[in-house]
Structures are given as structure tokens and as C-alpha cells.
Short mmCIF file of C-alpha atoms and ligand atoms in Angstrom, two decimals:
data_model
loop_
_atom_site.label_atom_id
_atom_site.label_comp_id
_atom_site.label_asym_id
_atom_site.label_seq_id
_atom_site.Cartn_x
_atom_site.Cartn_y
_atom_site.Cartn_z
CA MET A 1 107.77 99.83 71.32
CA PRO A 2 107.99 97.62 74.24
CA LEU A 3 104.85 95.65 72.93
CA LYS A 4 106.24 94.86 69.68
CA ARG A 5 109.29 93.41 71.43
CA LEU A 6 107.19 91.37 73.49
CA LEU A 7 104.89 90.00 70.77
CA ALA A 8 107.94 89.19 68.58
CA HIS A 9 109.74 87.50 71.43
CA ALA A 10 106.59 85.43 72.77
CA GLN A 11 106.19 84.47 68.76
CA ALA A 12 109.51 83.22 68.34
CA ASN A 13 110.16 81.33 71.61
CA VAL A 14 107.01 80.65 73.47
CA PRO A 15 105.21 77.56 72.04
CA PHE A 16 101.68 78.51 73.54
CA TYR A 17 101.98 81.93 71.90
CA HIS A 18 103.88 80.60 68.63
CA ASP A 19 100.40 79.43 67.56
CA ARG A 20 98.29 82.33 68.62
CA LEU A 21 100.30 85.30 67.40
CA GLN A 22 100.79 86.37 63.84
CA GLU A 23 104.23 86.85 62.40
CA PRO A 24 105.26 90.50 63.52
CA ASP A 25 103.72 92.80 61.08
CA SER A 26 105.84 96.02 60.92
CA SER A 27 103.17 97.99 59.18
CA VAL A 28 100.77 97.85 62.35
CA ALA A 29 101.42 100.84 64.21
CA THR A 30 99.24 101.29 66.94
CA VAL A 31 99.21 99.33 70.52
CA SER A 32 95.44 99.11 70.22
CA ASP A 33 95.72 97.38 66.70
CA LEU A 34 98.48 95.14 67.87
CA LEU A 35 96.38 94.03 70.60
CA ASN A 36 93.18 93.39 68.79
CA ALA A 37 95.04 90.72 66.87
CA VAL A 38 95.54 88.66 70.18
CA PRO A 39 92.83 86.65 71.85
CA VAL A 40 92.56 86.83 75.46
CA THR A 41 94.72 84.44 77.55
CA THR A 42 92.82 82.65 80.55
CA LYS A 43 94.34 81.02 83.62
CA ASP A 44 93.23 77.66 82.11
CA ASP A 45 95.37 78.46 78.99
CA ILE A 46 98.36 78.67 81.15
CA GLU A 47 97.50 75.86 83.34
CA ALA A 48 97.42 73.61 80.43
CA ASN A 49 100.64 74.75 78.93
CA PHE A 50 102.77 75.26 82.32
CA PRO A 51 105.70 75.56 82.37
CA ASP A 52 107.43 74.35 79.24
CA GLY A 53 104.81 75.82 76.99
CA VAL A 54 104.33 78.94 78.23
CA THR A 55 108.07 79.82 79.09
CA ASP A 56 110.96 80.90 76.30
CA GLY A 57 113.26 78.19 76.77
CA SER A 58 115.63 80.29 78.95
CA ASP A 59 117.92 78.71 81.61
CA PRO A 60 115.67 77.43 84.27
CA ALA A 61 118.49 78.46 86.75
CA ASP A 62 117.72 82.07 86.38
CA TRP A 63 113.89 81.72 87.14
CA ARG A 64 112.04 82.52 90.11
CA MET A 65 108.48 81.18 90.64
CA MET A 66 105.90 83.75 92.16
CA SER A 67 102.60 83.02 93.34
CA THR A 68 100.00 84.13 95.94
CA ARG A 69 99.58 81.34 98.60
CA GLY A 70 96.27 80.17 99.28
CA THR A 71 93.84 81.84 96.55
CA ALA A 72 92.80 79.43 93.98
CA GLN A 73 92.16 82.32 91.25
CA ARG A 74 95.81 83.24 90.85
CA LEU A 75 98.54 81.79 88.76
CA ILE A 76 102.29 80.73 89.17
CA THR A 77 104.45 83.05 87.21
CA ILE A 78 108.12 82.60 86.30
CA GLN A 79 110.33 85.81 86.44
CA GLY A 80 113.66 86.26 84.65
CA PHE A 81 116.18 88.84 86.27
CA GLU A 82 114.58 91.85 84.23
CA LYS A 83 111.19 91.30 85.53
CA ARG A 84 112.40 90.92 88.94
CA ASP A 85 114.30 94.50 88.65
CA ALA A 86 111.22 95.78 87.30
CA VAL A 87 109.12 94.36 90.23
CA ARG A 88 111.39 96.25 92.67
CA ALA A 89 111.15 99.56 90.62
CA ALA A 90 107.49 99.48 90.27
CA ASN A 91 107.20 98.74 94.21
CA LEU A 92 109.31 101.89 95.06
CA ARG A 93 107.63 103.88 92.62
CA MET A 94 104.13 102.95 93.92
CA LEU A 95 105.25 103.55 97.51
CA ARG A 96 106.56 107.10 96.47
CA LEU A 97 103.45 108.21 94.42
CA ALA A 98 100.86 106.99 96.62
CA GLY A 99 101.82 108.49 99.76
CA GLY A 100 105.18 110.05 99.64
CA TYR A 101 107.13 107.02 101.15
CA ARG A 102 110.67 106.92 100.73
CA PRO A 103 113.22 104.03 101.83
CA GLY A 104 114.00 104.28 105.53
CA MET A 105 110.80 105.80 106.63
CA PRO A 106 109.11 103.61 109.41
CA MET A 107 106.46 101.09 108.36
CA VAL A 108 104.38 98.57 109.76
CA GLU A 109 102.86 95.60 107.83
CA ILE A 110 100.24 93.35 109.05
CA PRO A 111 100.13 90.47 106.25
CA PRO A 112 97.56 87.96 105.83
CA GLU A 113 99.57 85.07 106.65
CA VAL A 114 102.82 85.01 108.67
CA CYS A 115 105.69 84.52 106.05
CA GLU A 116 108.50 82.40 106.37
CA ASN A 117 111.54 84.51 107.27
CA VAL A 118 110.04 87.94 107.87
CA CYS A 119 107.85 87.57 110.96
CA GLY A 120 107.88 86.98 114.27
CA GLU A 121 104.85 86.67 116.98
CA MET A 122 103.57 90.34 117.75
CA GLY A 123 106.25 92.47 119.64
CA GLU A 124 109.04 89.79 119.31
CA GLU A 125 112.26 91.47 117.94
CA ASP A 126 113.47 90.60 114.47
CA GLU A 127 116.84 89.06 114.24
CA GLY A 128 119.24 91.81 113.28
CA VAL A 129 121.06 91.82 109.84
CA LEU A 130 124.52 92.04 111.49
CA SER A 131 123.93 89.07 113.86
CA HIS A 132 122.41 86.91 111.05
CA LEU A 133 125.59 87.69 108.95
CA TRP A 134 127.94 86.62 112.00
CA SER A 135 126.02 83.09 112.49
CA MET A 136 126.53 82.68 108.64
CA LEU A 137 130.11 83.25 108.90
CA ARG A 138 130.47 81.10 112.03
CA GLU A 139 128.51 78.12 110.75
CA ARG A 140 130.12 78.42 107.39
CA ARG A 141 126.78 78.92 105.63
CA LEU A 142 127.97 81.84 103.64
CA ARG A 143 127.12 80.15 100.29
CA GLU A 144 123.99 78.18 101.55
CA GLN A 145 121.18 79.40 99.42
CA LYS A 146 118.42 79.61 102.20
CA SER A 147 120.77 81.67 104.24
CA ILE A 148 121.43 84.19 101.54
CA ARG A 149 117.82 84.64 100.65
CA ASP A 150 117.28 84.99 104.60
CA LEU A 151 119.92 87.77 104.64
CA ARG A 152 118.76 89.64 101.56
CA GLY A 153 115.21 89.83 103.12
CA LEU A 154 116.75 91.08 106.40
CA VAL A 155 118.56 93.85 104.48
CA GLU A 156 115.66 94.81 102.34
CA ARG A 157 113.40 94.89 105.61
CA ASN A 158 115.60 96.54 108.30
CA TRP A 159 117.92 98.65 106.14
CA ILE A 160 116.20 99.57 103.23
CA PHE A 161 112.52 99.73 104.15
CA ASN A 162 112.57 100.08 107.99
CA ARG A 163 109.66 97.79 108.34
CA LYS A 164 108.13 96.01 111.25
CA THR A 165 105.78 93.16 110.83
CA TYR A 166 102.94 92.22 113.21
CA SER A 167 101.22 88.78 112.92
CA GLY A 168 97.57 88.48 111.70
CA PHE A 169 94.56 88.05 113.67
CA GLY A 170 94.91 84.14 113.14
CA ILE A 171 92.51 81.94 115.10
CA HIS A 172 90.47 85.04 116.07
CA GLY A 173 89.29 85.21 112.52
CA SER A 174 88.02 88.85 111.52
CA HIS A 175 86.87 90.26 115.13
CA PRO A 176 89.50 89.34 118.07
CA PRO A 177 88.44 90.22 121.48
CA PRO A 178 88.83 93.97 122.66
CA GLU A 179 92.25 93.21 124.60
CA ILE A 180 93.79 91.84 121.41
CA LEU A 181 92.93 94.72 119.56
CA ASP A 182 94.57 96.99 122.18
CA GLN A 183 97.73 95.33 121.64
CA TYR A 184 97.74 96.40 118.01
CA VAL A 185 96.89 100.04 118.71
CA ALA A 186 99.45 100.01 121.57
CA GLY A 187 102.22 98.72 118.97
CA LEU A 188 101.26 101.27 116.46
CA ARG A 189 101.32 103.97 119.14
CA ARG A 190 104.99 102.85 120.15
CA ASP A 191 106.20 102.30 116.66
CA ARG A 192 104.72 105.43 114.99
CA PRO A 193 104.95 104.23 111.29
CA TYR A 194 104.75 106.61 108.40
CA LEU A 195 103.21 103.83 106.62
CA LEU A 196 100.65 101.08 107.79
CA LYS A 197 99.93 98.27 105.15
CA ALA A 198 97.69 95.74 106.24
CA LEU A 199 95.04 93.23 105.23
CA ALA A 200 91.80 95.30 104.77
CA THR A 201 89.92 93.22 107.15
CA TYR A 202 92.50 94.13 109.85
CA LEU A 203 92.47 97.71 108.92
CA THR A 204 88.85 98.06 109.19
CA THR A 205 88.51 95.97 112.58
CA ILE A 206 91.34 98.08 114.32
CA ALA A 207 89.72 101.16 112.97
CA LYS A 208 86.25 100.19 114.39
CA HIS A 209 87.81 99.31 117.76
CA LEU A 210 89.48 102.82 117.94
CA ARG A 211 86.42 104.58 117.07
CA ASP A 212 84.29 102.30 119.65
CA SER A 213 86.62 102.52 122.56
CA ASP A 214 86.98 106.14 122.49
CA ALA A 215 90.65 106.14 122.15
CA LYS A 216 92.65 108.94 120.83
CA PRO A 217 92.73 108.55 117.08
CA LEU A 218 96.28 107.49 115.79
CA SER A 219 98.58 109.86 113.87
CA ILE A 220 99.69 107.62 110.61
CA PRO A 221 100.16 109.70 107.58
CA VAL A 222 99.87 106.90 105.10
CA ILE A 223 97.55 103.88 104.95
CA LYS A 224 97.41 101.22 102.62
CA THR A 225 95.96 97.81 102.11
CA MET A 226 97.76 94.52 101.14
CA GLY A 227 96.31 91.60 99.31
CA SER A 228 92.70 92.56 99.54
CA ARG A 229 90.37 95.67 98.86
CA VAL A 230 89.25 98.38 100.99
CA THR A 231 85.74 99.49 99.80
CA PRO A 232 85.12 103.33 99.04
CA GLY A 233 82.74 103.24 102.15
CA GLN A 234 85.41 102.00 104.44
CA ARG A 235 87.72 104.87 103.52
CA GLU A 236 86.61 107.75 105.68
CA LEU A 237 86.52 105.52 108.69
CA LEU A 238 90.21 104.29 108.36
CA GLU A 239 91.39 107.98 107.71
CA THR A 240 89.45 109.15 110.95
CA SER A 241 90.73 106.28 112.98
CA PHE A 242 94.34 106.01 111.73
CA GLY A 243 94.66 109.90 111.41
CA GLY A 244 96.06 109.64 107.74
CA LYS A 245 95.02 109.33 104.21
CA PHE A 246 94.08 106.05 102.33
CA TRP A 247 96.20 105.53 99.25
CA ASP A 248 94.85 102.62 96.98
CA ASP A 249 97.11 100.81 94.48
CA TYR A 250 96.72 97.59 92.46
CA GLY A 251 99.02 94.62 91.95
CA SER A 252 99.71 91.13 92.87
CA ALA A 253 102.58 88.79 93.60
CA GLU A 254 102.91 87.37 90.15
CA PHE A 255 103.07 90.95 88.34
CA GLY A 256 104.18 93.21 91.20
CA SER A 257 102.73 96.74 91.34
CA ILE A 258 100.61 97.55 88.40
CA ALA A 259 98.82 100.95 89.21
CA CYS A 260 98.35 103.60 91.96
CA GLU A 261 96.59 106.51 93.09
CA CYS A 262 97.94 110.11 92.68
CA ASP A 263 97.01 112.77 95.19
CA GLN A 264 93.85 113.35 93.57
CA HIS A 265 92.55 109.88 94.74
CA HIS A 266 90.59 109.62 91.63
CA GLY A 267 91.50 106.13 89.91
CA LEU A 268 94.64 104.38 89.64
CA HIS A 269 97.20 105.44 87.07
CA VAL A 270 98.49 102.66 85.55
CA PHE A 271 102.37 102.04 85.12
CA ASP A 272 102.17 102.07 81.31
CA ASP A 273 105.88 101.49 80.55
CA PHE A 274 105.51 98.17 82.50
CA PHE A 275 101.87 96.98 81.76
CA ILE A 276 99.12 97.76 79.44
CA VAL A 277 95.85 97.40 81.22
CA GLU A 278 92.57 96.98 79.38
CA VAL A 279 88.86 96.51 80.40
CA VAL A 280 86.87 94.10 78.24
CA ASP A 281 83.54 92.58 77.77
CA ALA A 282 82.88 88.70 77.91
CA ASN A 283 84.06 88.46 74.06
CA GLY A 284 87.14 90.26 74.61
CA GLY A 285 86.05 93.72 73.05
CA ARG A 286 87.30 96.64 75.17
CA VAL A 287 84.29 98.36 76.89
CA ALA A 288 83.75 102.12 76.89
CA ASP A 289 85.34 104.36 79.61
CA GLY A 290 83.31 104.13 82.80
CA GLU A 291 81.86 100.65 81.84
CA LEU A 292 82.35 97.56 84.03
CA GLY A 293 84.12 94.83 82.83
CA TRP A 294 87.12 92.15 83.17
CA VAL A 295 90.44 93.49 83.64
CA LEU A 296 93.33 92.29 81.10
CA VAL A 297 96.92 92.81 81.92
CA THR A 298 99.75 92.82 79.63
CA ASP A 299 103.01 92.38 81.01
CA LEU A 300 105.56 94.32 79.19
CA MET A 301 108.59 93.15 81.35
CA ASN A 302 108.32 89.36 81.60
CA LEU A 303 109.79 87.69 78.55
CA THR A 304 110.77 84.42 80.53
CA MET A 305 106.75 83.95 80.60
CA PRO A 306 104.94 86.25 78.61
CA LEU A 307 101.49 87.08 79.84
CA ILE A 308 99.49 88.84 77.06
CA ARG A 309 96.02 90.18 77.56
CA TYR A 310 95.86 88.05 80.60
CA LYS A 311 92.44 87.79 82.38
CA ILE A 312 93.85 88.37 85.77
CA GLY A 313 90.38 87.68 87.30
CA ASP A 314 89.31 91.27 88.61
CA VAL A 315 86.58 93.50 87.37
CA GLY A 316 86.69 97.24 87.04
CA ARG A 317 86.43 100.54 85.24
CA ILE A 318 89.02 102.18 83.07
CA ASP A 319 88.82 106.28 82.17
CA HIS A 320 91.10 107.57 79.39
CA SER A 321 90.48 111.21 80.42
CA PRO A 322 93.40 113.24 81.69
CA CYS A 323 93.66 113.61 85.44
CA ALA A 324 93.60 116.69 87.35
CA CYS A 325 97.16 115.90 88.51
CA GLY A 326 98.52 116.33 84.59
CA ARG A 327 99.06 112.92 83.88
CA THR A 328 97.40 111.48 80.84
CA GLY A 329 97.62 107.74 80.89
CA PRO A 330 94.41 105.73 81.80
CA ARG A 331 93.36 105.33 85.09
CA LEU A 332 91.88 101.86 86.44
CA THR A 333 89.06 101.34 89.17
CA VAL A 334 89.17 98.03 90.35
CA THR A 335 85.86 96.92 92.24
CA GLY A 336 86.47 93.33 93.03
CA ARG A 337 87.13 89.94 91.91
CA ALA A 338 84.96 88.37 89.09
CA HIS A 339 84.24 85.23 90.78
CA ASP A 340 82.88 87.61 93.76
CA VAL A 341 80.42 89.42 91.49
CA ILE A 342 76.72 88.78 92.03
CA VAL A 343 74.57 89.12 88.87
CA ASP A 344 71.37 90.48 89.91
CA ARG A 345 67.72 89.90 88.08
CA GLU A 346 68.52 92.11 85.13
CA GLY A 347 71.89 90.86 84.34
CA GLY A 348 73.51 93.78 86.31
CA TRP A 349 76.72 93.24 88.23
CA CYS A 350 76.94 93.88 91.92
CA THR A 351 80.65 93.77 92.85
CA THR A 352 82.42 93.27 96.26
CA ASP A 353 82.54 97.03 96.56
CA ASP A 354 78.69 97.28 96.14
CA VAL A 355 77.88 94.40 98.12
CA VAL A 356 80.12 95.18 101.19
CA ASP A 357 79.12 98.75 101.21
CA PHE A 358 75.49 97.97 101.25
CA LEU A 359 75.81 95.55 104.12
CA GLU A 360 77.94 97.69 106.29
CA SER A 361 75.60 100.51 106.01
CA GLN A 362 72.60 98.26 107.51
CA PRO A 363 71.86 98.90 111.12
CA VAL A 364 73.97 97.45 113.69
CA VAL A 365 75.68 95.16 111.00
CA ASP A 366 79.69 95.37 111.66
CA SER A 367 80.54 93.22 108.72
CA ALA A 368 79.05 90.30 106.74
CA GLN A 369 79.90 87.81 104.23
CA VAL A 370 77.47 86.79 101.42
CA SER A 371 77.18 83.47 99.27
CA VAL A 372 75.15 82.76 96.39
CA LYS A 373 73.71 79.16 96.79
CA SER A 374 72.17 79.09 93.63
CA LYS A 375 70.22 81.40 91.38
CA GLY A 376 68.02 83.67 93.71
CA TRP A 377 69.07 81.95 96.83
CA TYR A 378 71.56 83.84 99.24
CA GLU A 379 73.24 83.05 102.64
CA ILE A 380 74.49 85.78 104.76
CA ALA A 381 76.99 85.70 107.70
CA ALA A 382 76.76 88.75 109.79
CA VAL A 383 78.52 89.93 112.76
CA ALA A 384 76.80 92.51 115.03
CA ILE A 385 78.48 95.91 116.18
CA ARG A 386 79.67 95.31 119.85
CA ASN A 387 76.71 95.19 122.51
CA ALA A 388 74.00 95.09 119.75
CA SER A 389 72.16 92.13 118.21
CA ILE A 390 70.74 91.85 114.46
CA GLU A 391 67.33 91.13 113.68
CA ARG A 392 67.66 88.44 111.25
CA GLY A 393 64.36 89.03 109.20
CA VAL A 394 65.03 92.49 109.16
CA LEU A 395 68.53 92.19 107.35
CA ALA A 396 67.04 89.44 105.14
CA ALA A 397 64.21 91.72 103.87
CA SER A 398 66.32 94.46 103.23
CA PHE A 399 68.85 92.51 101.15
CA ALA A 400 66.23 91.01 99.04
CA GLN A 401 65.07 94.40 98.44
CA TRP A 402 68.23 95.55 97.40
CA ILE A 403 69.21 92.83 95.22
CA GLY A 404 65.69 92.59 93.67
CA GLY A 405 63.35 89.77 92.61
CA GLN A 406 61.77 87.54 95.08
CA PRO A 407 65.07 85.79 96.28
CA ARG A 408 65.43 83.50 99.47
CA VAL A 409 67.80 85.06 102.00
CA ASP A 410 69.21 83.08 104.94
CA VAL A 411 70.73 85.08 107.65
CA ASN A 412 73.04 83.74 110.19
CA VAL A 413 74.33 85.75 112.97
CA VAL A 414 77.99 84.86 113.88
CA SER A 415 80.75 86.29 116.34
CA THR A 416 83.45 86.50 113.69
CA LEU A 417 84.25 85.58 110.12
CA ARG A 418 86.47 82.98 109.15
CA PRO A 419 89.20 83.57 106.52
CA GLU A 420 90.09 81.44 103.43
CA ALA A 421 93.18 79.25 103.37
CA GLY A 422 96.25 81.57 103.39
CA GLY A 423 94.45 84.03 105.57
CA LYS A 424 92.50 86.40 103.27
CA PHE A 425 88.95 87.07 103.78
CA ARG A 426 86.30 86.77 101.12
CA TYR A 427 83.31 88.77 101.58
CA VAL A 428 81.27 87.56 98.60
CA ARG A 429 81.02 84.22 97.03
CA GLY A 430 79.48 85.31 93.56
CA ASP A 431 77.77 83.71 90.64
CA LEU A 432 79.26 85.68 87.65
CA GLU A 433 82.12 83.03 86.71
CA ARG A 434 79.66 79.97 87.11
CA ARG A 435 77.49 81.25 84.09
ZN1 ZN B 1 96.28 111.90 88.63
#
């Protein structure tokens, strides 16, 4: 059993887990029993022991560090060869299962931040694989690490994935002027991707622009988000404007793809040969199916830096009933980041999905951000839909009624929302993790 292999390896070779795990007990048979004996691992645990205390003593020359840039809540993981292979396999499986993408089909990506060796300005042509190889030969850089990495990236993008990358909205925040959005639409009409994968904010802003400018809808079969969430309320807009189907998946740079939707679009099937996913309460006990809790991830493939019952920082629900597609493994629904949850007067959780869908359903609100200033005090920054204006008092009163109690609600009307460092947008700054 892969879990037994992981536990035995971590206990024997990783100082942090040596102390927390028992000697492997061969009489314990079920995954559930094995996991129950392991305490939850937090980001603080990892940071306090990084790197020597949380790695297995293998040769650092074989390591690769993975992290999400610009988000404070994620961690750095160290991956060996086996994990890197598993990441590649899981990514291809996710693309095939959730939308039927196969290598070679045209794909457009609009990532939150322009990455070092992949992206150019919009419309700029990529350097081709062959010309890159020629310049490596000419300049005798065949053994230079950076050139090899760039070459590998180019081959993967141009030959395996057939991927084009557009740059993000940058200084324009969440709402670039219409003429900039027209350029994105023109690019998509020209490149005719099978798959569009972009930051959720970019997807929704371009989709609303298409809707409001009476332009002919696009015809992109598969729409996916990267590095951020699309709420249930935003799906229909995306599918109408882009003329395809939205397929949700779940993962991170540190773990790779963890789960994805099947054609039933009813929860994310966990890749249970690579990961064990649990949803737990504040004490680490598993919650009942359908109940909200913290998501824990156990990575069965990373022996270099084992992460066992790791509290990844997301909240969600789990469902163990069989899916209509025939698969019987657990299905996960992720509803937002834990530090984005607002705790209401009764102690209930309002997740990012709840808050964003509520605000975007308000008259003339295009999009909005909420921050909890202190208990019962909320600040909202809202962008109005084009050619309309928001009544601050009306929006404040409506939010106050929705969240309950007698809160103080301050509303600022703005023309665009600003991203966090790293280019991602945070729509809710909650108070769950502060308690
Ligand atoms: Zn299914």
C-alpha cells in the first residue's frame, strides 16, 4: 500500500516525522486507521523544520524546489525524480479527464504573472525550439543549465502542448479599458484554442466584456482557471461568452494536479493513486460528507519531502457516494481559501464562493472585494458595471442584512481592483484564521 510505504519511509528518514509517527504496525490494515494515528501537519511545522528536518537525506543535486510565487500561505516543497514524473502524469491526466485535451491541441494560457522563460508581450512571437537550439550550439551553451531548462520549456510548450501565452492585465488591475479587452478577444479569435486556461479574474472580465459589447460569442470548447477559483455563479457567464464548457480542477504548484471534474461536473475526483484528501474539523477529526471543513492532503508520491495530512489552507466538502460516471473514489468540492472565510454571527462560515456570488448578484455591481477590519466591521471595494453607478448605502445595507448582526459596512466605489503581489486577486480577507 503506497501509504504504508510513505509512512515507513518518513518515519525512518525524515527527522520531523521520526518523532511524530509510530513504528510501522503491520497489523493496522485500513488507510483510515493509519491516518488517524498521524497528527495534522501545518505550514508552521514545515517552516520550523525546513529544509533538513522535513527532507529524507537524499542527494540535494536531485532536488527541485517548487513554490507559488507571491502567495504568503503556500509553502516550498522539494521534489525528487519520482514526484516530478508523478506531477507530469497527473497534469496530463487532469487535462484529458477534465475536457478531453490531448497533447498537440491548441491551448491559450493567461497566467497571473508573466513567467521568466515562457511568455512575451501580447502578440509577440515565441522563440522557436530550433532557433533556440541553434543559438545554444553556436554559442557553445549546450551544457549550460539555464539554456537546457529554457529548451525543455520550449519543447514542452511548442511541441507537446502547442501552447500560446498571453500576458496578464498588469497595471490595469481587474478591469482594463475596453480597447485592451478587444485585443484579448481578437487574439482568441485568431488563435482558436481548444483550451483556454486563465486566472479567474481575467476569464470573468473578458467574458463580461464579450457579453456587454454584443460581440459574437467565441467558440472555445474547454475553459479552465489557473491559480484561482471560479465561483459556481460565474460558470454560466463563462460558458455563454466563451461558447464552451467550464471544467474545474484542483491542485497547486507544490503538489501538482490533485483532483478534477468528470463530465458530470459534480465534484472533483481525487487522484487517489497519488494523493489522499480528507476534510477535517478544527481538531483534525474527519467531518461528515457534505460538511465544510479544512482540506488535508497526503502526497503519496513525494518521498523526498513527505507531506502527511498537510493542512493546505483551503476549505471544502467531501462526498464518498459513487458518481454517476461510475467512479467510486471520493469527490472533493473546494469553496475557497481558509484565510478568506468570514465567520458570521452564529459561527457559520461564509466562503469566497458564497461572498463573491452574493456581491456579484447585487444590482449594478460588476465585482467587489471584502475585508474584515475587525469583528463586525467590513470594508467593501466595488466596481460598477459599465455606465452605471453604485449606491453605496444600498450596497452596505444589503451586505449587512446578508451577513447578519448589526455590522459596520464601509463601501468604496473604485474603477478597478488591484491584485496581490504575484498577480492574483484576493476577493475576501476573512477572519477564520485569526480566531
Ligand atoms: Zn464522476
